[in-house]
Amino acid sequence: MSAVLPGKADYAGAPHPSGDDDFGTDASGADAATGGAASGTETEAEAGALAAPEAHRVESALQSARRASALWRRTPQAERSTALREIAAAVESAAHELADLNSRETGRLFDDALEGVRSGAEALRRFAELGLLRSGPSLAGAFSGLDFTVFEPRGVVLGLTSWDDPVAVACAVVGASLAAGNAVVLKPSGRCPALGRRLGRLFASAVPAGVIGTVTGSGAVGAALAEDLRVDAIVHVGSSEAADSLTQSACATGAHLVRGRPGNGVFIVDREVDPGWAAASAAEAAFRHAGQLRSAASRIYVLEDIADDFLEAFADQARQWTSGERLGPLVDARARKDVHRVVAQALDRGALRIAGGAIPDGSGSYYPPTILTGPAATLEGFTEEVRGPVAAVIRVGSFGEAIAEAAHCPCGASATVLTRDIAHAQIAAAELPVGTVVVNGVAQGATGTDAPGLPQTGSPVGFGPRLLDELSRPKVIHLEPPVVSRPGPGLVI
């Protein structure tokens, strides 16, 4: 008897997130075009009491996802891949609209935001192809039997995404989840709710009702979703503080937690490297998107031999980024206050200011490109996550010292190493505890990168094939032919 595969009619009864229902507004009823002041200023870590409208939307999303997941898992892989390609086309067709929303809500420069949208569409297409090519290993078993591995979906995936690259990250979470056969509930950052709602409608347009739901609202919404037993896996890309609280929720519910890597990126400049080229690369790594990307290099280790020339060229780069249109504002005034606190603490401890470091007059959340230098003890704040266009330059006496200092602190997802010495490049690749080591380039945090990163509670997230594995459960199948009696030598079944 052949299996009966689900059709779209089987998903009937679930509220469709792309329609005019509670999935389309946040708790304040803010219009999608403008967002809302309350949602726009809340961080991922804040969670208070759950308001009644939010509780209703959380319950509706989880009910719909749970119902849809039982059918989506039985949908043929080719149909899942087709849906992902349709979503990618929808995202790409709305690229300018999404980039504009991103720019208005988070301050990201339009061209950078547009690049993030296109990167997200590419991630969706990548997972569409990866899903079709996926297979488990065959194992050596009994002569008359078969041993092989299959991958099953986990069920309902909760995606908690940040504001720094919201489209690309959400696309990667949706792409991996759907390719693996899971239903998805997305909770975008409260700093970009209108973008989250618009993106959610695009996602939902190519799949049956309930397969993808988007719920905006306060930080309490994310907490309530994470604490619900109907969630089987959580993908979190946000602050380390929020991730730590999610670890407790996942332990209580048994959900599989996939979390972002803590810390910013690091940058190492070896001797015999051209100082001008190194400074331009460091400025790109530290100041791009106002230093708010998780790949941003907040700590730069420079060999003493070229430190003076590098700092002079780096200061010139900071002036160029200040005077041009290459640096947008921080996401909000609270973010600027947090960044300036780290800078002020370093200056109080004796760090030397090379560029920036002062809040400009006037309204808004702009913060200038800032360069500090001094002994490592004065720059301790830069060992934590710093989400702004600031860089601490630390002089070191040898390449080995640079590697040791960088590896001692959280390195985030990536490291950049500029060197003319192939042995030093190999040492960096072997010793730096990061997900991606870029030699003589600039780490950009692309959605295709995929590596384990730093040890921590919960699986570290990447946006390549490994995320597909994290959102699946492997199962080993042992299959033998039915026999009346065990065959002896030479007996044919």
mmCIF file of C-alpha atoms in Angstrom, residues 18-303:
data_model
loop_
_atom_site.group_PDB
_atom_site.id
_atom_site.type_symbol
_atom_site.label_atom_id
_atom_site.label_comp_id
_atom_site.label_asym_id
_atom_site.label_seq_id
_atom_site.Cartn_x
_atom_site.Cartn_y
_atom_site.Cartn_z
ATOM 1 C CA SER A 18 0.158 36.067 5.161
ATOM 2 C CA GLY A 19 -3.471 36.992 5.619
ATOM 3 C CA ASP A 20 -5.185 39.700 7.657
ATOM 4 C CA ASP A 21 -5.039 38.007 11.028
ATOM 5 C CA ASP A 22 -3.176 38.483 14.302
ATOM 6 C CA PHE A 23 0.118 37.443 12.755
ATOM 7 C CA GLY A 24 0.168 40.744 10.858
ATOM 8 C CA THR A 25 0.432 43.179 13.781
ATOM 9 C CA ASP A 26 2.370 43.472 16.971
ATOM 10 C CA ALA A 27 0.895 43.883 20.425
ATOM 11 C CA SER A 28 0.578 47.625 20.065
ATOM 12 C CA GLY A 29 -1.284 47.364 16.780
ATOM 13 C CA ALA A 30 1.448 49.365 15.059
ATOM 14 C CA ASP A 31 1.102 49.789 11.355
ATOM 15 C CA ALA A 32 3.500 47.712 9.253
ATOM 16 C CA ALA A 33 4.832 50.785 7.508
ATOM 17 C CA THR A 34 5.957 52.554 10.653
ATOM 18 C CA GLY A 35 6.586 49.892 13.275
ATOM 19 C CA GLY A 36 6.014 51.156 16.791
ATOM 20 C CA ALA A 37 7.970 53.019 19.361
ATOM 21 C CA ALA A 38 7.482 50.394 22.033
ATOM 22 C CA SER A 39 8.588 47.492 19.872
ATOM 23 C CA GLY A 40 11.299 49.450 18.141
ATOM 24 C CA THR A 41 13.250 50.190 21.319
ATOM 25 C CA GLU A 42 13.051 46.832 23.059
ATOM 26 C CA THR A 43 16.009 44.484 22.997
ATOM 27 C CA GLU A 44 15.882 40.721 22.600
ATOM 28 C CA ALA A 45 16.805 40.171 26.227
ATOM 29 C CA GLU A 46 13.920 42.125 27.746
ATOM 30 C CA ALA A 47 10.930 40.053 28.763
ATOM 31 C CA GLY A 48 8.133 41.124 31.088
ATOM 32 C CA ALA A 49 4.572 39.926 31.506
ATOM 33 C CA LEU A 50 2.881 38.604 28.369
ATOM 34 C CA ALA A 51 -0.026 40.819 27.300
ATOM 35 C CA ALA A 52 -3.322 39.145 26.372
ATOM 36 C CA PRO A 53 -3.092 39.901 22.611
ATOM 37 C CA GLU A 54 0.473 38.597 22.579
ATOM 38 C CA ALA A 55 -0.549 35.433 24.429
ATOM 39 C CA HIS A 56 -3.272 34.853 21.840
ATOM 40 C CA ARG A 57 -0.844 35.251 18.955
ATOM 41 C CA VAL A 58 1.727 32.959 20.567
ATOM 42 C CA GLU A 59 -0.908 30.275 21.058
ATOM 43 C CA SER A 60 -2.245 30.632 17.509
ATOM 44 C CA ALA A 61 1.235 30.425 16.002
ATOM 45 C CA LEU A 62 2.185 27.319 17.946
ATOM 46 C CA GLN A 63 -1.095 25.539 17.252
ATOM 47 C CA SER A 64 -0.782 26.252 13.532
ATOM 48 C CA ALA A 65 2.866 25.215 13.401
ATOM 49 C CA ARG A 66 2.263 22.009 15.312
ATOM 50 C CA ARG A 67 -0.589 21.036 12.999
ATOM 51 C CA ALA A 68 1.323 21.942 9.847
ATOM 52 C CA SER A 69 4.570 20.236 10.887
ATOM 53 C CA ALA A 70 2.929 16.798 10.867
ATOM 54 C CA LEU A 71 2.059 17.284 7.189
ATOM 55 C CA TRP A 72 5.078 19.276 5.997
ATOM 56 C CA ARG A 73 7.422 16.503 7.126
ATOM 57 C CA ARG A 74 5.634 14.166 4.682
ATOM 58 C CA THR A 75 5.870 16.600 1.783
ATOM 59 C CA PRO A 76 8.317 15.314 -0.876
ATOM 60 C CA GLN A 77 11.715 16.962 -0.800
ATOM 61 C CA ALA A 78 11.341 18.188 -4.360
ATOM 62 C CA GLU A 79 8.212 20.127 -3.374
ATOM 63 C CA ARG A 80 9.983 21.627 -0.362
ATOM 64 C CA SER A 81 12.822 22.760 -2.608
ATOM 65 C CA THR A 82 10.385 24.260 -5.087
ATOM 66 C CA ALA A 83 8.751 26.227 -2.283
ATOM 67 C CA LEU A 84 12.132 27.540 -1.132
ATOM 68 C CA ARG A 85 12.969 28.712 -4.632
ATOM 69 C CA GLU A 86 9.603 30.492 -4.810
ATOM 70 C CA ILE A 87 10.304 32.199 -1.478
ATOM 71 C CA ALA A 88 13.742 33.254 -2.726
ATOM 72 C CA ALA A 89 12.148 34.790 -5.819
ATOM 73 C CA ALA A 90 9.579 36.622 -3.666
ATOM 74 C CA VAL A 91 12.289 38.002 -1.378
ATOM 75 C CA GLU A 92 14.390 39.111 -4.323
ATOM 76 C CA SER A 93 11.447 40.793 -6.029
ATOM 77 C CA ALA A 94 10.818 42.807 -2.854
ATOM 78 C CA ALA A 95 14.508 43.526 -2.262
ATOM 79 C CA HIS A 96 14.313 47.314 -2.453
ATOM 80 C CA GLU A 97 11.238 47.453 -0.221
ATOM 81 C CA LEU A 98 12.884 45.202 2.383
ATOM 82 C CA ALA A 99 16.125 47.176 2.242
ATOM 83 C CA ASP A 100 14.198 50.413 2.726
ATOM 84 C CA LEU A 101 12.370 49.013 5.771
ATOM 85 C CA ASN A 102 15.642 47.758 7.181
ATOM 86 C CA SER A 103 17.262 51.150 6.664
ATOM 87 C CA ARG A 104 14.376 53.054 8.266
ATOM 88 C CA GLU A 105 14.066 50.810 11.316
ATOM 89 C CA THR A 106 17.709 50.009 12.102
ATOM 90 C CA GLY A 107 19.628 52.814 10.373
ATOM 91 C CA ARG A 108 21.542 50.424 8.136
ATOM 92 C CA LEU A 109 22.750 52.055 4.938
ATOM 93 C CA PHE A 110 20.473 51.183 2.032
ATOM 94 C CA ASP A 111 23.167 49.545 -0.105
ATOM 95 C CA ASP A 112 24.324 47.396 2.820
ATOM 96 C CA ALA A 113 20.737 46.424 3.581
ATOM 97 C CA LEU A 114 20.173 45.521 -0.065
ATOM 98 C CA GLU A 115 23.248 43.305 0.025
ATOM 99 C CA GLY A 116 21.789 41.516 3.055
ATOM 100 C CA VAL A 117 18.505 40.867 1.244
ATOM 101 C CA ARG A 118 20.285 39.381 -1.761
ATOM 102 C CA SER A 119 22.436 37.262 0.516
ATOM 103 C CA GLY A 120 19.251 35.956 2.147
ATOM 104 C CA ALA A 121 17.704 35.028 -1.200
ATOM 105 C CA GLU A 122 20.880 33.168 -2.093
ATOM 106 C CA ALA A 123 20.730 31.275 1.224
ATOM 107 C CA LEU A 124 17.186 30.126 0.432
ATOM 108 C CA ARG A 125 18.286 28.853 -2.974
ATOM 109 C CA ARG A 126 21.291 27.135 -1.426
ATOM 110 C CA PHE A 127 19.141 25.201 1.038
ATOM 111 C CA ALA A 128 16.722 24.276 -1.746
ATOM 112 C CA GLU A 129 19.604 22.499 -3.494
ATOM 113 C CA LEU A 130 21.172 21.069 -0.342
ATOM 114 C CA GLY A 131 17.891 19.435 0.605
ATOM 115 C CA LEU A 132 17.763 17.566 -2.701
ATOM 116 C CA LEU A 133 21.341 16.304 -2.427
ATOM 117 C CA ARG A 134 21.176 15.207 1.175
ATOM 118 C CA SER A 135 21.686 11.573 2.148
ATOM 119 C CA GLY A 136 23.016 9.691 5.123
ATOM 120 C CA PRO A 137 25.975 7.306 5.135
ATOM 121 C CA SER A 138 25.559 3.617 4.429
ATOM 122 C CA LEU A 139 27.076 1.439 7.132
ATOM 123 C CA ALA A 140 28.776 -1.936 6.935
ATOM 124 C CA GLY A 141 26.373 -4.456 8.450
ATOM 125 C CA ALA A 142 25.246 -8.035 7.943
ATOM 126 C CA PHE A 143 25.795 -9.564 4.508
ATOM 127 C CA SER A 144 22.076 -10.059 3.953
ATOM 128 C CA GLY A 145 20.964 -6.739 5.468
ATOM 129 C CA LEU A 146 21.199 -3.006 4.914
ATOM 130 C CA ASP A 147 22.308 -0.328 7.371
ATOM 131 C CA PHE A 148 21.816 3.307 6.462
ATOM 132 C CA THR A 149 21.064 6.707 7.979
ATOM 133 C CA VAL A 150 18.098 8.948 7.307
ATOM 134 C CA PHE A 151 17.427 12.475 8.561
ATOM 135 C CA GLU A 152 14.088 13.362 10.107
ATOM 136 C CA PRO A 153 12.776 16.839 10.958
ATOM 137 C CA ARG A 154 12.726 17.917 14.570
ATOM 138 C CA GLY A 155 9.189 19.311 14.328
ATOM 139 C CA VAL A 156 8.634 22.992 15.136
ATOM 140 C CA VAL A 157 11.617 25.361 14.928
ATOM 141 C CA LEU A 158 11.566 28.715 16.725
ATOM 142 C CA GLY A 159 13.743 31.319 15.009
ATOM 143 C CA LEU A 160 14.752 34.275 17.200
ATOM 144 C CA THR A 161 16.596 36.684 14.933
ATOM 145 C CA SER A 162 18.536 39.868 15.626
ATOM 146 C CA TRP A 163 18.410 43.305 14.021
ATOM 147 C CA ASP A 164 21.970 43.504 12.695
ATOM 148 C CA ASP A 165 21.400 41.448 9.514
ATOM 149 C CA PRO A 166 17.730 40.518 9.874
ATOM 150 C CA VAL A 167 16.846 39.436 6.337
ATOM 151 C CA ALA A 168 19.866 37.239 5.639
ATOM 152 C CA VAL A 169 19.645 35.483 9.002
ATOM 153 C CA ALA A 170 15.879 34.901 8.816
ATOM 154 C CA CYS A 171 16.241 33.490 5.301
ATOM 155 C CA ALA A 172 18.934 31.074 6.465
ATOM 156 C CA VAL A 173 16.791 29.881 9.387
ATOM 157 C CA VAL A 174 13.732 29.433 7.163
ATOM 158 C CA GLY A 175 15.742 27.761 4.402
ATOM 159 C CA ALA A 176 17.361 25.167 6.665
ATOM 160 C CA SER A 177 14.153 24.543 8.626
ATOM 161 C CA LEU A 178 11.931 23.982 5.614
ATOM 162 C CA ALA A 179 14.490 21.930 3.704
ATOM 163 C CA ALA A 180 14.749 19.631 6.724
ATOM 164 C CA GLY A 181 10.949 19.257 6.895
ATOM 165 C CA ASN A 182 10.231 21.454 9.914
ATOM 166 C CA ALA A 183 7.566 24.073 10.469
ATOM 167 C CA VAL A 184 8.903 27.470 11.588
ATOM 168 C CA VAL A 185 7.772 30.195 13.960
ATOM 169 C CA LEU A 186 9.826 33.382 13.565
ATOM 170 C CA LYS A 187 10.149 36.046 16.241
ATOM 171 C CA PRO A 188 12.035 38.993 14.716
ATOM 172 C CA SER A 189 13.814 41.556 16.828
ATOM 173 C CA GLY A 190 11.660 44.218 18.448
ATOM 174 C CA ARG A 191 13.931 46.777 16.816
ATOM 175 C CA CYS A 192 12.646 45.973 13.311
ATOM 176 C CA PRO A 193 9.030 44.728 13.645
ATOM 177 C CA ALA A 194 7.723 46.148 10.355
ATOM 178 C CA LEU A 195 10.511 44.450 8.430
ATOM 179 C CA GLY A 196 9.808 41.218 10.295
ATOM 180 C CA ARG A 197 6.112 41.308 9.416
ATOM 181 C CA ARG A 198 6.734 42.061 5.741
ATOM 182 C CA LEU A 199 9.339 39.340 5.493
ATOM 183 C CA GLY A 200 7.001 36.914 7.250
ATOM 184 C CA ARG A 201 4.285 37.515 4.673
ATOM 185 C CA LEU A 202 6.751 36.867 1.859
ATOM 186 C CA PHE A 203 7.882 33.643 3.511
ATOM 187 C CA ALA A 204 4.337 32.425 4.032
ATOM 188 C CA SER A 205 3.228 33.191 0.476
ATOM 189 C CA ALA A 206 4.767 30.039 -1.023
ATOM 190 C CA VAL A 207 3.908 27.410 1.606
ATOM 191 C CA PRO A 208 0.691 26.024 3.109
ATOM 192 C CA ALA A 209 -0.848 27.738 6.105
ATOM 193 C CA GLY A 210 0.980 27.239 9.384
ATOM 194 C CA VAL A 211 4.272 26.038 7.909
ATOM 195 C CA ILE A 212 5.800 29.479 8.514
ATOM 196 C CA GLY A 213 4.419 31.871 11.103
ATOM 197 C CA THR A 214 5.786 35.232 12.213
ATOM 198 C CA VAL A 215 5.013 36.705 15.623
ATOM 199 C CA THR A 216 6.164 40.207 16.537
ATOM 200 C CA GLY A 217 5.829 41.905 19.897
ATOM 201 C CA SER A 218 7.662 42.382 23.166
ATOM 202 C CA GLY A 219 10.569 40.382 24.529
ATOM 203 C CA ALA A 220 8.028 38.412 26.535
ATOM 204 C CA VAL A 221 6.759 36.909 23.273
ATOM 205 C CA GLY A 222 10.124 35.336 22.536
ATOM 206 C CA ALA A 223 10.399 34.051 26.090
ATOM 207 C CA ALA A 224 6.916 32.513 25.994
ATOM 208 C CA LEU A 225 7.631 30.800 22.686
ATOM 209 C CA ALA A 226 10.955 29.429 23.931
ATOM 210 C CA GLU A 227 9.391 28.043 27.103
ATOM 211 C CA ASP A 228 6.621 26.165 25.283
ATOM 212 C CA LEU A 229 6.869 22.369 25.086
ATOM 213 C CA ARG A 230 5.570 22.424 21.495
ATOM 214 C CA VAL A 231 8.853 23.952 20.289
ATOM 215 C CA ASP A 232 11.352 21.256 19.300
ATOM 216 C CA ALA A 233 14.330 23.401 18.298
ATOM 217 C CA ILE A 234 15.406 27.009 18.867
ATOM 218 C CA VAL A 235 17.737 28.963 16.604
ATOM 219 C CA HIS A 236 18.886 32.162 18.277
ATOM 220 C CA VAL A 237 20.994 34.893 16.706
ATOM 221 C CA GLY A 238 21.206 37.729 19.191
ATOM 222 C CA SER A 239 22.911 38.861 22.366
ATOM 223 C CA SER A 240 24.847 36.457 24.568
ATOM 224 C CA GLU A 241 22.715 37.457 27.559
ATOM 225 C CA ALA A 242 19.532 36.394 25.785
ATOM 226 C CA ALA A 243 21.182 33.173 24.628
ATOM 227 C CA ASP A 244 22.124 32.307 28.207
ATOM 228 C CA SER A 245 18.500 32.611 29.310
ATOM 229 C CA LEU A 246 17.424 30.454 26.362
ATOM 230 C CA THR A 247 19.801 27.747 27.528
ATOM 231 C CA GLN A 248 17.751 27.422 30.702
ATOM 232 C CA SER A 249 14.503 27.277 28.722
ATOM 233 C CA ALA A 250 15.878 24.603 26.396
ATOM 234 C CA CYS A 251 17.065 22.504 29.330
ATOM 235 C CA ALA A 252 13.578 22.679 30.840
ATOM 236 C CA THR A 253 11.688 21.794 27.647
ATOM 237 C CA GLY A 254 14.181 19.508 25.925
ATOM 238 C CA ALA A 255 14.314 21.711 22.827
ATOM 239 C CA HIS A 256 17.499 21.596 20.780
ATOM 240 C CA LEU A 257 19.213 24.984 21.064
ATOM 241 C CA VAL A 258 21.310 26.404 18.240
ATOM 242 C CA ARG A 259 22.833 29.718 19.264
ATOM 243 C CA GLY A 260 25.098 32.393 17.870
ATOM 244 C CA ARG A 261 28.742 32.633 18.799
ATOM 245 C CA PRO A 262 29.625 35.222 21.487
ATOM 246 C CA GLY A 263 32.104 38.036 21.033
ATOM 247 C CA ASN A 264 33.255 40.140 18.095
ATOM 248 C CA GLY A 265 35.741 39.179 15.429
ATOM 249 C CA VAL A 266 39.500 39.639 15.840
ATOM 250 C CA PHE A 267 42.041 41.066 13.406
ATOM 251 C CA ILE A 268 45.781 40.333 13.334
ATOM 252 C CA VAL A 269 48.338 42.354 11.367
ATOM 253 C CA ASP A 270 51.694 40.619 10.933
ATOM 254 C CA ARG A 271 55.031 42.329 10.283
ATOM 255 C CA GLU A 272 56.099 43.013 6.680
ATOM 256 C CA VAL A 273 52.471 43.747 5.736
ATOM 257 C CA ASP A 274 51.798 47.006 3.909
ATOM 258 C CA PRO A 275 50.401 49.374 6.600
ATOM 259 C CA GLY A 276 48.102 51.239 4.204
ATOM 260 C CA TRP A 277 46.494 48.062 2.916
ATOM 261 C CA ALA A 278 46.211 46.702 6.462
ATOM 262 C CA ALA A 279 44.548 49.916 7.681
ATOM 263 C CA ALA A 280 42.011 49.938 4.841
ATOM 264 C CA SER A 281 41.166 46.277 5.535
ATOM 265 C CA ALA A 282 40.883 46.924 9.279
ATOM 266 C CA ALA A 283 38.537 49.867 8.678
ATOM 267 C CA GLU A 284 36.296 47.663 6.534
ATOM 268 C CA ALA A 285 36.292 44.980 9.232
ATOM 269 C CA ALA A 286 35.666 47.360 12.144
ATOM 270 C CA PHE A 287 33.423 50.091 10.709
ATOM 271 C CA ARG A 288 31.205 48.408 8.103
ATOM 272 C CA HIS A 289 27.512 48.664 9.079
ATOM 273 C CA ALA A 290 28.680 50.921 11.922
ATOM 274 C CA GLY A 291 30.504 47.977 13.473
ATOM 275 C CA GLN A 292 27.252 46.237 14.370
ATOM 276 C CA LEU A 293 27.752 43.003 12.435
ATOM 277 C CA ARG A 294 28.853 40.048 14.531
ATOM 278 C CA SER A 295 31.854 39.610 12.271
ATOM 279 C CA ALA A 296 33.023 43.163 13.093
ATOM 280 C CA ALA A 297 36.601 43.304 14.382
ATOM 281 C CA SER A 298 36.670 45.152 17.699
ATOM 282 C CA ARG A 299 40.160 43.929 18.686
ATOM 283 C CA ILE A 300 43.137 44.432 16.371
ATOM 284 C CA TYR A 301 46.523 42.948 17.237
ATOM 285 C CA VAL A 302 49.451 44.596 15.422
ATOM 286 C CA LEU A 303 53.108 43.583 15.467
#
